Structure formats: structure tokens, C-alpha cells
Coordinates of C-alpha atoms and ligand atoms in Angstrom, one line a residue:
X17 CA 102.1 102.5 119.5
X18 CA 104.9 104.3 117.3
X19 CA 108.2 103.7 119.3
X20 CA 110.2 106.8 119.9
X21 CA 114.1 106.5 118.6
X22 CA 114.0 102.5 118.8
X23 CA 115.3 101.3 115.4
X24 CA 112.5 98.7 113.3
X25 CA 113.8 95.1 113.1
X26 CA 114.7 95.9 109.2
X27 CA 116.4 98.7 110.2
X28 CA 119.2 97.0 112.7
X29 CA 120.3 94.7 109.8
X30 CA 120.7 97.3 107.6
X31 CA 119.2 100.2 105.5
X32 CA 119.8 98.1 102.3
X33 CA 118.3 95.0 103.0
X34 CA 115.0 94.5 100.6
X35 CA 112.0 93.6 102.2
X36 CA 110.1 91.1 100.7
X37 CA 105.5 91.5 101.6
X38 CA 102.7 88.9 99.7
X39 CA 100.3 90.6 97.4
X40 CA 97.5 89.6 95.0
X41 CA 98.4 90.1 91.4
X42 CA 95.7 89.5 88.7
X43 CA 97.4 86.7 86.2
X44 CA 95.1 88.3 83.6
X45 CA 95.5 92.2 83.2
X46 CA 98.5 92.6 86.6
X47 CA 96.5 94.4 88.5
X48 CA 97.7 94.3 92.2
X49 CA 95.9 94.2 95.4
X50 CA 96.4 93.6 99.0
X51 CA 94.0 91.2 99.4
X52 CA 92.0 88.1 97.9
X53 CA 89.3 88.7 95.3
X54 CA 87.2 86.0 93.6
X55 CA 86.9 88.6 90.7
X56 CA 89.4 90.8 89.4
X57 CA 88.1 94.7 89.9
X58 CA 89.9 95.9 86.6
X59 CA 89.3 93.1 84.1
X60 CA 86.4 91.3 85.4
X61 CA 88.3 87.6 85.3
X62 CA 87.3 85.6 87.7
X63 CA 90.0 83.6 89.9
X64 CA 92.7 85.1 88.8
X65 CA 94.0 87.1 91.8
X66 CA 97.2 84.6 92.9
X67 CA 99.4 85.6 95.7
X68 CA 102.7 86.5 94.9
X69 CA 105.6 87.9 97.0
X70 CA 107.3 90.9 96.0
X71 CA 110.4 92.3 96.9
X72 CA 110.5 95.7 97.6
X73 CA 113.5 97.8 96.7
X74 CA 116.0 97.8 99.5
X75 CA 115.4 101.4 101.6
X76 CA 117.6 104.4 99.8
X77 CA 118.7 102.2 96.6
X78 CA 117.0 104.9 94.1
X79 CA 119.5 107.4 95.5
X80 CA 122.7 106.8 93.7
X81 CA 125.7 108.9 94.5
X82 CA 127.1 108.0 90.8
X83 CA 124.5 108.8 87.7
X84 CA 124.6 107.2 84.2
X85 CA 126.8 109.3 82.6
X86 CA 124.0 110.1 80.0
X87 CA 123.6 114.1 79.3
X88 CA 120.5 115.3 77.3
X89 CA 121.6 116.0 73.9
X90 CA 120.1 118.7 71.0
X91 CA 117.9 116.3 69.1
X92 CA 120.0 117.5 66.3
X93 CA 123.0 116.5 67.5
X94 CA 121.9 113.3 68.0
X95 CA 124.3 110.7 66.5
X96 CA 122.7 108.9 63.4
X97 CA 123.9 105.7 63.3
X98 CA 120.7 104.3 61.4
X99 CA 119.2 100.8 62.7
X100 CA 121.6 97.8 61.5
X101 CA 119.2 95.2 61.0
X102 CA 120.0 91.5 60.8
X103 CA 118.6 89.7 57.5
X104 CA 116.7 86.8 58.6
X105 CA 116.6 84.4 55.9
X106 CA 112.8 84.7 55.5
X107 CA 112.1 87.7 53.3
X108 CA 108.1 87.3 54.9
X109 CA 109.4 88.1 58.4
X110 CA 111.9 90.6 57.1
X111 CA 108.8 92.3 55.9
X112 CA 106.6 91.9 58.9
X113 CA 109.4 93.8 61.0
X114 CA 110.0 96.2 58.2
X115 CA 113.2 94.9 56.8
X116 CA 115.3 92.5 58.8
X117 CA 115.1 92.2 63.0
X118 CA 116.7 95.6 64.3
X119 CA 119.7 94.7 66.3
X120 CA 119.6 94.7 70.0
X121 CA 116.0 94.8 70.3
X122 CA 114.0 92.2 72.1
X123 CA 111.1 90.8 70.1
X124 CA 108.4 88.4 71.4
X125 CA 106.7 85.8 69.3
X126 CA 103.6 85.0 70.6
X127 CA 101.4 82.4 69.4
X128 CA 98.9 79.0 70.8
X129 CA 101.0 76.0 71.6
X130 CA 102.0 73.8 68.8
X131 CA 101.2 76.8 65.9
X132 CA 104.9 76.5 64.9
X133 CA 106.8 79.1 66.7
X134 CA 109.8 77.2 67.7
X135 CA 109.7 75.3 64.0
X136 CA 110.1 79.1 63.2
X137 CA 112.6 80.2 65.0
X138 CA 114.8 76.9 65.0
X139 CA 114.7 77.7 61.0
X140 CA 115.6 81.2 61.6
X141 CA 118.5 80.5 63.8
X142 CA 119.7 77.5 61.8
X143 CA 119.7 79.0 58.5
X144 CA 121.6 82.2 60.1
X145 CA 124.0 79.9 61.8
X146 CA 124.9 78.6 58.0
X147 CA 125.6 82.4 56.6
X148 CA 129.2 83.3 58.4
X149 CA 128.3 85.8 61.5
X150 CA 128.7 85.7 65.9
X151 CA 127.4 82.1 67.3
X152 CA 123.7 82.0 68.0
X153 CA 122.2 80.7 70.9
X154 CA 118.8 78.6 71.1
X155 CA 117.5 79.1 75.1
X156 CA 114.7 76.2 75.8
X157 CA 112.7 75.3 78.5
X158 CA 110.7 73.2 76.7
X159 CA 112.5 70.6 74.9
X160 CA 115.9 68.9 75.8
X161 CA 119.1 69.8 73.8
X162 CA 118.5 66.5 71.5
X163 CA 115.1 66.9 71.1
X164 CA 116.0 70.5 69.2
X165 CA 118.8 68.7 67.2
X166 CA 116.3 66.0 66.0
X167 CA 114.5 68.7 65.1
X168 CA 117.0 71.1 63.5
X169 CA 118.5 68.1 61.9
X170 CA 115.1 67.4 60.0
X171 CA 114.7 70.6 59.0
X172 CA 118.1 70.3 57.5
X173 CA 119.6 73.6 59.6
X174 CA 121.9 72.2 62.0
X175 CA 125.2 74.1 62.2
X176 CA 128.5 74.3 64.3
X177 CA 127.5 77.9 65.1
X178 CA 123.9 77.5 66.4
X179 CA 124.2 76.9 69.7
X180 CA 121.7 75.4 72.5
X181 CA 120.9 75.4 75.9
X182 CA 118.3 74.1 77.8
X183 CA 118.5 75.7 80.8
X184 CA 115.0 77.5 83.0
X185 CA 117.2 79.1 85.6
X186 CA 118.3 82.9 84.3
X187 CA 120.8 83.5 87.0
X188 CA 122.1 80.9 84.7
X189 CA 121.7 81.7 81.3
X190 CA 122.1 85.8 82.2
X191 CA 125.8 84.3 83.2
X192 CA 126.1 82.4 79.5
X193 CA 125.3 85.6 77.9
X194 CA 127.3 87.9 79.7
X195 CA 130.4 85.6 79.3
X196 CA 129.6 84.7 75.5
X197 CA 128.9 87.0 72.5
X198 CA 126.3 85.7 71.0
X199 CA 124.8 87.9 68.7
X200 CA 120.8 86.4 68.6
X201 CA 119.3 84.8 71.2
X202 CA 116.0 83.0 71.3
X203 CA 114.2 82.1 75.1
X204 CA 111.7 79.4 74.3
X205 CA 109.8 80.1 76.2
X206 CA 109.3 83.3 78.6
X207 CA 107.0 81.2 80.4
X208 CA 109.4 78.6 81.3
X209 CA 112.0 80.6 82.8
X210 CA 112.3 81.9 86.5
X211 CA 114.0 84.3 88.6
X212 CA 114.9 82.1 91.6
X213 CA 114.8 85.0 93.9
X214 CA 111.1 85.3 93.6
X215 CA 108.8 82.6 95.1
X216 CA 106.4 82.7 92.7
X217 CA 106.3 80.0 89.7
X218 CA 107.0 80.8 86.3
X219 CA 104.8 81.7 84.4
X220 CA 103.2 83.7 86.8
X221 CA 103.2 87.6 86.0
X222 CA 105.7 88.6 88.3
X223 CA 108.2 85.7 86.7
X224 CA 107.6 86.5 83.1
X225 CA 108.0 90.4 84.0
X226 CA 110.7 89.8 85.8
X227 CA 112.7 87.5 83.2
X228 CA 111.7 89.9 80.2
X229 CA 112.5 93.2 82.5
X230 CA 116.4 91.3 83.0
X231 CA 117.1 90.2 79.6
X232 CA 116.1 93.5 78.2
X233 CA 118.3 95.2 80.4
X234 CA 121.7 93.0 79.2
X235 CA 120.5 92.8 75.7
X236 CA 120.5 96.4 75.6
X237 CA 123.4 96.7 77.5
X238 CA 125.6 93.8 75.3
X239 CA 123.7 94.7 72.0
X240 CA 122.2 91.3 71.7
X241 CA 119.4 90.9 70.0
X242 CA 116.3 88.6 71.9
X243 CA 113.4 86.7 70.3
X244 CA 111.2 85.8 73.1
X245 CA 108.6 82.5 73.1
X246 CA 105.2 83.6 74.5
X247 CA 102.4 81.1 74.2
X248 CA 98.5 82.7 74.2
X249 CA 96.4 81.5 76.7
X250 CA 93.0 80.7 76.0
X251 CA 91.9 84.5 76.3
X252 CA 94.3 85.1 73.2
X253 CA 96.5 87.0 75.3
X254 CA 99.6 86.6 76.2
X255 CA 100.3 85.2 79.9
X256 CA 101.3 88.1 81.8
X257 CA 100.2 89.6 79.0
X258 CA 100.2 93.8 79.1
X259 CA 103.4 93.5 81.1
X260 CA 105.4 92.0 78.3
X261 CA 103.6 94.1 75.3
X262 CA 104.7 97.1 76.8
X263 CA 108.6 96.1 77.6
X264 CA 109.6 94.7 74.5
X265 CA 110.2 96.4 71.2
X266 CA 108.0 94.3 68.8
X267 CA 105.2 91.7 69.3
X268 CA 104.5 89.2 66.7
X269 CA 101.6 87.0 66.1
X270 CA 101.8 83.7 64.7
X271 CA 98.4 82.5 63.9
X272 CA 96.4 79.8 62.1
X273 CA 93.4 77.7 62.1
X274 CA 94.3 73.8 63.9
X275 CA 94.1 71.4 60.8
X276 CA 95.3 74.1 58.0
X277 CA 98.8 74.4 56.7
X278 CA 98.4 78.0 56.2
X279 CA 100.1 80.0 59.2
X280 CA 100.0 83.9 59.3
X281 CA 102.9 86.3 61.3
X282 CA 101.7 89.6 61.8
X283 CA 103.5 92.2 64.0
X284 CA 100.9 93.5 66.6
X285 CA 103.4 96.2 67.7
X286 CA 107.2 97.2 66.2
X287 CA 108.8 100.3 67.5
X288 CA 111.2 99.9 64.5
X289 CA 108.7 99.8 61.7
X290 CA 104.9 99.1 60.1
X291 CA 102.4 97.1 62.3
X292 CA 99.9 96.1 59.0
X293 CA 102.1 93.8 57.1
X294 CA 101.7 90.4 57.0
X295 CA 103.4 87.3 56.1
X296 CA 102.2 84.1 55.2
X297 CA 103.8 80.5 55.8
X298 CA 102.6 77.2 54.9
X299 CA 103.4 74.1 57.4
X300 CA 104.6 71.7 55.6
X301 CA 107.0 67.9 56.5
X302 CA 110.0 69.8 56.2
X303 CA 109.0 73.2 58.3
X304 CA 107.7 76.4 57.5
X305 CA 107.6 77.2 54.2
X306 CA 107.4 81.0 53.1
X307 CA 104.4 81.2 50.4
X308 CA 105.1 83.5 47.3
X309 CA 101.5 84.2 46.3
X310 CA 99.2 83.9 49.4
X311 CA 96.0 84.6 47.1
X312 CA 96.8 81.4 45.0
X313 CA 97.1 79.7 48.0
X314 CA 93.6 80.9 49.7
X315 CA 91.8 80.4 46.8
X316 CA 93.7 76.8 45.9
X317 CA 90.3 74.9 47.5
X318 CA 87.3 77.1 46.3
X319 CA 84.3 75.4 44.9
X320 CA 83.2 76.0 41.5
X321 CA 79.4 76.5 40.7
X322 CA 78.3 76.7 44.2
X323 CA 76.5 79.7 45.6
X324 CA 77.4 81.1 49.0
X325 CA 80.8 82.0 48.2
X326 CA 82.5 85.4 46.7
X327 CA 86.0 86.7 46.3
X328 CA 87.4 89.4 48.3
X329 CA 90.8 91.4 47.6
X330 CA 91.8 92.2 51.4
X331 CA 94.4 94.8 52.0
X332 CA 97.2 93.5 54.4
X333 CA 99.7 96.4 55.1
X334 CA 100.5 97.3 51.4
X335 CA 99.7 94.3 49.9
X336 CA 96.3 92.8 48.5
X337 CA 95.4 89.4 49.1
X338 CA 92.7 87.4 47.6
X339 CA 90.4 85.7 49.9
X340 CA 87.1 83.4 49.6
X341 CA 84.0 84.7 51.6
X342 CA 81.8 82.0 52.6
X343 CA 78.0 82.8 53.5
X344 CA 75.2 80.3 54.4
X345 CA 71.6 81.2 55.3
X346 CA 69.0 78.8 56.3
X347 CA 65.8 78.6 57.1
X348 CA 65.9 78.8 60.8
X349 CA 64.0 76.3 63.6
X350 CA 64.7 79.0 66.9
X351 CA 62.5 82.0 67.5
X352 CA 65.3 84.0 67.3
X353 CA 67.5 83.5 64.2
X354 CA 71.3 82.4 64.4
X355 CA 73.9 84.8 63.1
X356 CA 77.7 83.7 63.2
X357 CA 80.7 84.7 61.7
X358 CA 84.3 83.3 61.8
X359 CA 86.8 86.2 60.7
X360 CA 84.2 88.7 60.4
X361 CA 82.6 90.6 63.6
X362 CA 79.4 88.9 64.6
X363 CA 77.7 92.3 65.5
X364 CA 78.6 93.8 61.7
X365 CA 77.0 90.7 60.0
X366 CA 73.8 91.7 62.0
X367 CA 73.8 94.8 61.1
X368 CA 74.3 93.9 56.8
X369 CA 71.3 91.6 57.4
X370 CA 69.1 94.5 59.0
X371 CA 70.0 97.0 55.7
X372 CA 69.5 94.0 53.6
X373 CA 66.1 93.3 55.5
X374 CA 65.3 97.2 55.3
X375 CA 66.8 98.5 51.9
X376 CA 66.1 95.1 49.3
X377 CA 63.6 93.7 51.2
X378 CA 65.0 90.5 51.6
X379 CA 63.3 88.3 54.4
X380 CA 66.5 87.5 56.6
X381 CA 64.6 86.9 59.6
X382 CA 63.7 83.8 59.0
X383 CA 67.0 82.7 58.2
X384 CA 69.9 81.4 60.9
X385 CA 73.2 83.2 58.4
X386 CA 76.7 81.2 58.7
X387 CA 80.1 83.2 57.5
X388 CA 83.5 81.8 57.0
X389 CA 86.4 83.4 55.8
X390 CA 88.4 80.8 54.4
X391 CA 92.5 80.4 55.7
X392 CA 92.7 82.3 58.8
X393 CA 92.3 85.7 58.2
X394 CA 90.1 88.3 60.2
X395 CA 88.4 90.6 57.9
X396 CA 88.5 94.1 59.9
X397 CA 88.2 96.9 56.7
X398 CA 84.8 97.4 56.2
X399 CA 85.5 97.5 52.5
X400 CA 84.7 93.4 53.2
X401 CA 80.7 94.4 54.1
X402 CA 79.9 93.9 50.0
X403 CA 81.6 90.5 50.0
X404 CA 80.0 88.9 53.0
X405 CA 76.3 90.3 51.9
X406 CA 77.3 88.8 48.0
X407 CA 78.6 85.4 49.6
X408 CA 75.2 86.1 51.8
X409 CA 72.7 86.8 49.1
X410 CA 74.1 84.3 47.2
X411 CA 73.2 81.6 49.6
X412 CA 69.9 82.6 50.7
X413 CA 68.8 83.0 46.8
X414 CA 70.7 79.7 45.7
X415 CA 72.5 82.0 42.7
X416 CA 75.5 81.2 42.0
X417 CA 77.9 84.5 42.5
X418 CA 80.3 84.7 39.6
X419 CA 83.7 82.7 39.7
X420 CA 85.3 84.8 38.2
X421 CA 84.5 88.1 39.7
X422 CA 85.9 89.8 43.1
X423 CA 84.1 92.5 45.0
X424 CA 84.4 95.1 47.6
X425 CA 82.9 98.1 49.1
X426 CA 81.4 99.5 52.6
X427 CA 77.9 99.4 53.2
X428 CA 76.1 102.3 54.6
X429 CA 73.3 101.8 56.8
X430 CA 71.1 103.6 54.1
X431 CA 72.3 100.7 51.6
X432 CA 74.1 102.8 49.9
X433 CA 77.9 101.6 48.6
X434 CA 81.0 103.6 49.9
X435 CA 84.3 103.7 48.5
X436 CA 87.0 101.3 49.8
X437 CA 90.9 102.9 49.6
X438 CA 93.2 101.1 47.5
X439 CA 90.6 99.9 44.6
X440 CA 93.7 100.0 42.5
X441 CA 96.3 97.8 44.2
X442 CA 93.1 94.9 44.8
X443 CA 92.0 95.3 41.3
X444 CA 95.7 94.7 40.0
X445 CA 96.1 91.6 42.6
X446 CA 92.4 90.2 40.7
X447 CA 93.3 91.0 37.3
X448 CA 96.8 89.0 38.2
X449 CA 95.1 85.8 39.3
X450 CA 93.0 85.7 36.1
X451 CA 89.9 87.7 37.4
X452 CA 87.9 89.4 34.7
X453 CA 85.3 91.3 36.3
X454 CA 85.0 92.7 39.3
X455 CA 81.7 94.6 41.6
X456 CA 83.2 98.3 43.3
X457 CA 82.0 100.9 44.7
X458 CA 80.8 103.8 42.5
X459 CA 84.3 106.1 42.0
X460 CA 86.1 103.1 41.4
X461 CA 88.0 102.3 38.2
X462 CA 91.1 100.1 37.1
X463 CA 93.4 102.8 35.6
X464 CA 94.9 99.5 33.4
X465 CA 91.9 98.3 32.0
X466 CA 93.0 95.0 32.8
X467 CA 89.7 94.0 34.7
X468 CA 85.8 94.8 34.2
X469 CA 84.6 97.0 36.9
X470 CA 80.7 97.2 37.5
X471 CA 79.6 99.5 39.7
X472 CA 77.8 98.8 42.7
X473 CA 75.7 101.8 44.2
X474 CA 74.1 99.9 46.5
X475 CA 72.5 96.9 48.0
X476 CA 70.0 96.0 46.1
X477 CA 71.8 96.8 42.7
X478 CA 74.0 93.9 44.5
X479 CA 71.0 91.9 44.7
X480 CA 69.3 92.3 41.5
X481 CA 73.0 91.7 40.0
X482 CA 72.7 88.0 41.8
X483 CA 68.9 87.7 40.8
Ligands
LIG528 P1 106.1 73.9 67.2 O1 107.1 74.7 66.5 O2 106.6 72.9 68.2 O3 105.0 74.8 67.9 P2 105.1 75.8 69.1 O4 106.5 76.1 69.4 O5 104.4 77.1 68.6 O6 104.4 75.2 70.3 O7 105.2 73.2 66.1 C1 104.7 72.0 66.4 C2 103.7 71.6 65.3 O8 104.2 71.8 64.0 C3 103.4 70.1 65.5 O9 102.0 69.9 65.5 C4 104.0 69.5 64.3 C5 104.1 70.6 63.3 N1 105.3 70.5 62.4 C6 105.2 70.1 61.1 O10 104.1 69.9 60.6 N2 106.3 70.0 60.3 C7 107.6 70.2 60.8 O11 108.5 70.1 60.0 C8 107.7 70.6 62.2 C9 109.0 70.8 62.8 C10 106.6 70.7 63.0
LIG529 MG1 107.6 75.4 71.1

């Protein structure tokens, strides 16, 4: 029954006090609810719903007597003061942000455990720390103050101006930053630190918003510039995952295969520059090392005079890379044959097989088909379709696909071969690493002559090339 002028509980202490209520937050996708699911309604995870209490905004505290200060401005009048960058000492992640780290963003560098994030960023930090700049500051939650100068040591980066604190509580280390002007800042990791005013634990979505939402707001405030720690979960996304993609200014991947040296950094978004670069870094005893010619590297291990394998120059960003295709096909024991890819899409390699079934006749349905690509990377242009059927093909007819050759092309569902963009740039990259001959798509040419281009109109010219 509503009570007539008698004043809530809430309301006799005080207008302004903040209210705190228990809901159901999905630790998958955020979606919020006031009750318990098994199954979250927007992203289908199961048992993710946790409760969390929120506090909501004390009663009349969006209504502020005093504003900003900020006026809208002609966009023409809009002071130009460029965006100073700092030059990290690795020119691969200078070009994965598009040329240096912009200063005062907030960057997060997400990645699996144990890829080689904090390796990264300890390297970073130290070797800044040597060049003469503002003190730096190394946040961890993860490992104790000694642990990181074991570490730095080893990696031969320790300096006077680096800086560390291991410290989860950021009541604590908001206080460090405010009273210290350090100029970068790494949190390693988001995960680890918590708000104490919110009950739940970190990690949890409300935690990690929370903690990114309030070191956003000083670093922009300060102009400090933040790399954040964010470890994938098993999903591949990032725990509290959409909530921190959409707060911070860039997201970078660090990625690689467990048991390979090679580790790839790709920026997933960058409000201050490309997202299709990427740079590649190979682990090594003392760190991360940046690698000068990623195709040398790829290639360092590819058999000689063994079918099921072909050469594809992948465009990343604006540069080509050389990459080995692996395909296997054999004779299947299951009523249904086996198709699997690693780095290619599983449903793409089914469809190849059907035109190569259809269009050259080739009797892939009795065959269980196995692709690799070889280092980590994820082949997503479909210029890779000619590779994967030649490392394919090759394989099933136990032909040996030549050594020193590259190809490329799309494959239409007709069979026919469609032009890939940039047949000049991964024709120069080939010719550079002592290709002579390479299998395009009709309309492509290398305007230097350097490389013997045979034309590949479709499918079963591939096939009858590998006969
Ligand atoms: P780390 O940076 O701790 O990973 P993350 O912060 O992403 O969890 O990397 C740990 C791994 O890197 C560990 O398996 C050991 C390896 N490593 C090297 O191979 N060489 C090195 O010089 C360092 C520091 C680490
Ligand atoms: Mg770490």
C-alpha cells in the first residue's frame, strides 16, 4: 500500500545516499537480469548468470548545478594538436598501433595465459625506462615486486626509472597515480584488480568494468597513457569481454600456437590508426625478439619433396607474408568423411572439396582431408582457396607441388579462378625469398619480371598442372 507523505527509509538518511540491489550479470556477453538463469538469453552460455550487487547512482547525482566547462566548438576551429605518440622501442608494435602508442590512451593487451604479454610489456617499459623520459610504472597483481626484477633483470632492462608496484587494490594505486606523474602505466592484469566498494570478486564483469571505466577516467584526465593485461578465457574472449572492447581505445592480440616460438600482435581495434597490421615476435631465452622477415621464418621448417604442402603469400595489413599450406587427404574408415582445418574455416574447405568433386572430378568423398597452416596464422582472404586445394590435390594425388613456386587465387563455386588484390606486393615478397614461379589468377602479372607467373583459370587447370 503506497504510503501518503511518509518519507522511504532511503529517503530519511538522505537524498544522496546510493543504494546498492543484487542482480544477475552474464560473465560471458554482460547481459543483466533480475533473476537466476541456467542459460544466458542473449549469448546462449550456460552458467554464467553470477549475482552481483550494484550500486545504483545516489538519487539526483546526474543533476549538477556546475557543468564541465566544455562548449561545442566549429569542427573547424578545432585545435590541431596532432597525436604525440610515444616510440616504443619495438618498431613491430609501433606498426601494429600505426606508429608509436598515442599518448593518453588506454590500450588493452589481451592474450591466453603464459603467451608472453607481460615478457612484452616488461621489455617495453624497461627499454623505455633506459631512453631519458617521466618514470614508468609497472602495476601487477600477478607477480611480487622481485619476481618482476628477476625477470627484468634477465631480460637485461632493469632501470632506476621503471618503476613497480604490486598492489590489486585501486583505491590504492588510483592514489599512486594521482600523486606521481608517471607518464606509462601498465595494470597486469585487469583481472586482478578490484574496486573494494563492490562485493563482487575481481574478475567478475562488474570489477573489470569498473577498474577499466576508473583508470580511463584519470588517464584521460592526467594524460597518462595505460596498457591494460587481459587474459582470454577459453572462449577466446576476453573476461568481461564486450565491456572492455568498447571502453578502451585499442585492443591488441597476442597470439601463438603452445610449443612454437613464433608469437603474433595484431590490433583487433585502434581508434588511432590501421586494425590489419601485424607484427611478429619470436620467444626466445632472452624475451621477445622482433623478427625482421616473418616469411623466412614460416618457411624455416618446410619439407622438401613431399606432397601436401604449397606456398601462400598472405596479405597482413600492407605487408605480404609467406606461409606454408599443409593439406592431407586420406582414405577415410567413417561413413561420413572427416574434414578439418587449423587456420582455415572448416565450412570453406568443404565447400573447395565439393567444386573439386563437381568441376575435376576428383573423388573427395572417400577421403577424411586434414589442413594446417603452419606458425599461427588464420587464413581469412579467400585469395588462400587455391593454396589449400594445391596443398589438397597434392596430397590426395601423392604429386609433389613445386618448391619453388607460390600460389593464390579465389575459387568460384563454378571452379573458375578469381582475382586476389595485391598480386603485386605477394609476387615481389616470393620473388624476394628466391621464388621463381608462381600459379595466379588470370589478370595477374609481375610488372618486374622478376617471377614466372602461370595462369590459373581454374581448378582443374590446377589439377592437371599437379598431374
Ligand atoms: P608471460 O609473459 O609470463 O606470459 P603472460 O603474461 O601472457 O601470461 O610469459 C611466460 C612464458 O614465456 C613462459 O612460458 C616462459 C616464456 N618465456 C621465455 O620463453 N623466455 C623469456 O625470456 C621469458 C621472460 C619468458
Ligand atoms: Mg603475465
Amino acid at each position: 500500500m503506497a504510503r501518503c507523505g511518509q518519507p522511504r527509509a532511503d529517503e530519511f538518511i538522505g537524498v544522496t545516499m546510493a543504494k546498492a540491489r543484487s542482480q544477475f550479470v552474464c560473465q560471458e556477453c554482460g547481459y543483466v537480469d533480475q533473476k537466476w538463469m541456467g542459460r544466458c538469453p542473449d549469448c546462449q552460455a550456460w552458467n554464467s548468470l553470477v549475482a552481483e550487487t550494484m550500486i545504483a547512482p545516489a538519487k539526483g547525482s546526474n543533476s549538477r548545478a556546475v557543468t564541465s566547462g566544455i562548449e561545442p566548438t566549429p569542427i573547424t576551429r578545432v585545435a590541431e594538436d596532432g597525436l604525440p605518440r610515444i616510440d616504443l622501442p619495438f618498431r613491430e608494435v609501433n606498426r601494429v598501433l600505426g606508429g608509436g602508442l598515442t599518448r593518453g590512451s588506454v590500450a588493452l593487451l589481451a592474450g591466453d595465459p603464459g603467451i608472453g604479454k607481460s615478457t612484452l610489456l616488461l621489455q617495453i617499459m624497461g627499454t623505455l625506462a633506459n631512453v631519458k623520459g617521466k618514470p614508468l610504472l609497472y602495476i601487477s597483481g600477478e607477480e611480487s615486486a622481485r619476481q618482476i626484477k628477476l625477470r627484468a633483470e634477465r631480460l637485461g632492462v632493469a632501470h632506476d626509472r621503471l618503476f613497480v608496484l604490486p598492489e590489486t587494490n585501486l583505491v590504492d594505486i588510483l592514489a599512486h597515480l594521482e600523486k606521481s606523474p608517471f607518464e606509462l602505466v601498465v595494470v597486469d592484469s585487469v583481472q586482478t584488480v578490484y574496486w573494494p566498494d563492490l562485493p563482487s570478486v575481481p574478475g567478475s564483469i562488474s570489477q573489470v568494468r569498473e577498474v577499466a571505466d576508473r583508470l580511463i577516467r584519470l588517464a584521460k584526465q592526467k594524460d597518462i597513457t595505460v596498457f591494460l593485461v587481459g587474459h582470454v578465457n577459453k572462449e577466446g574472449g576476453i573476461a568481461g569481454p564486450m565491456a572492455l572492447e568498447h571502453l578502451v581505445d585499442t585492443v591488441l592480440f597476442f597470439e601463438g600456437e603452445r610449443g612454437q616460438p613464433y608469437r603474433i600482435l595484431r590490433a583487433m581495434k585502434n581508434r588511432f590508426g590501421p586494425t590489419d597490421e601485424v607484427g611478429v615476435f619470436d620467444m626466445t631465452n632472452e624475451g621477445l625478439r622482433e623478427v625482421a622477415n616473418p616469411s623466412e621464418l614460416f618457411l624455416k621448417h618446410r619439407p622438401k619433396n613431399t606432397p601436401g604442402t604449397a606456398v601462400f603469400p598472405v596479405m597482413e595489413g600492407t605487408r605480404p607474408l609467406l606461409v606454408e599450406v599443409q593439406g592431407l587427404a586420406t582414405h577415410t574408415s567413417y561413413g561420413v568423411p572427416l574434414r578439418n582445418a587449423v587456420g582455415f574455416d572448416k565450412n570453406r574447405l568443404t565447400m573447395l572439396l565439393a567444386v573439386l568433386e563437381k568441376r575435376a572430378g576428383l573423388r573427395m568423398e572417400t577421403q577424411d582431408v586434414y589442413v594446417n597452416v603452419v606458425g599461427g596464422i588464420r587464413l581469412v582472404e579467400p585469395a588462400a582457396d587455391l593454396a589449400v586445394v594445391a596443398a589438397v590435390v597434392s596430397s590426395f594425388l601423392g604429386k609433389i607441388f613445386p618448391t619453388d613456386a607460390v600460389v593464390f587465387g579465389e575459387v568460384g563455386l563454378a571452379g573458375e579462378i578469381r582475382v586476389a588484390s595485391r598480386g603485386d606486393a605477394r609476387l615481389k615478397e616470393a620473388s624476394k625469398l628466391g621464388f621463381a614461379q608462381a600459379l595466379v589468377p588470370p589478370g595477374t602479372s609481375d610488372p618486374q619480371k622478376s617471377i614466372r607467373c602461370q595462369t590459373i583459370d581454374s581448378i582443374d587447370t590446377l589439377v592437371d598442372f599437379l598431374r
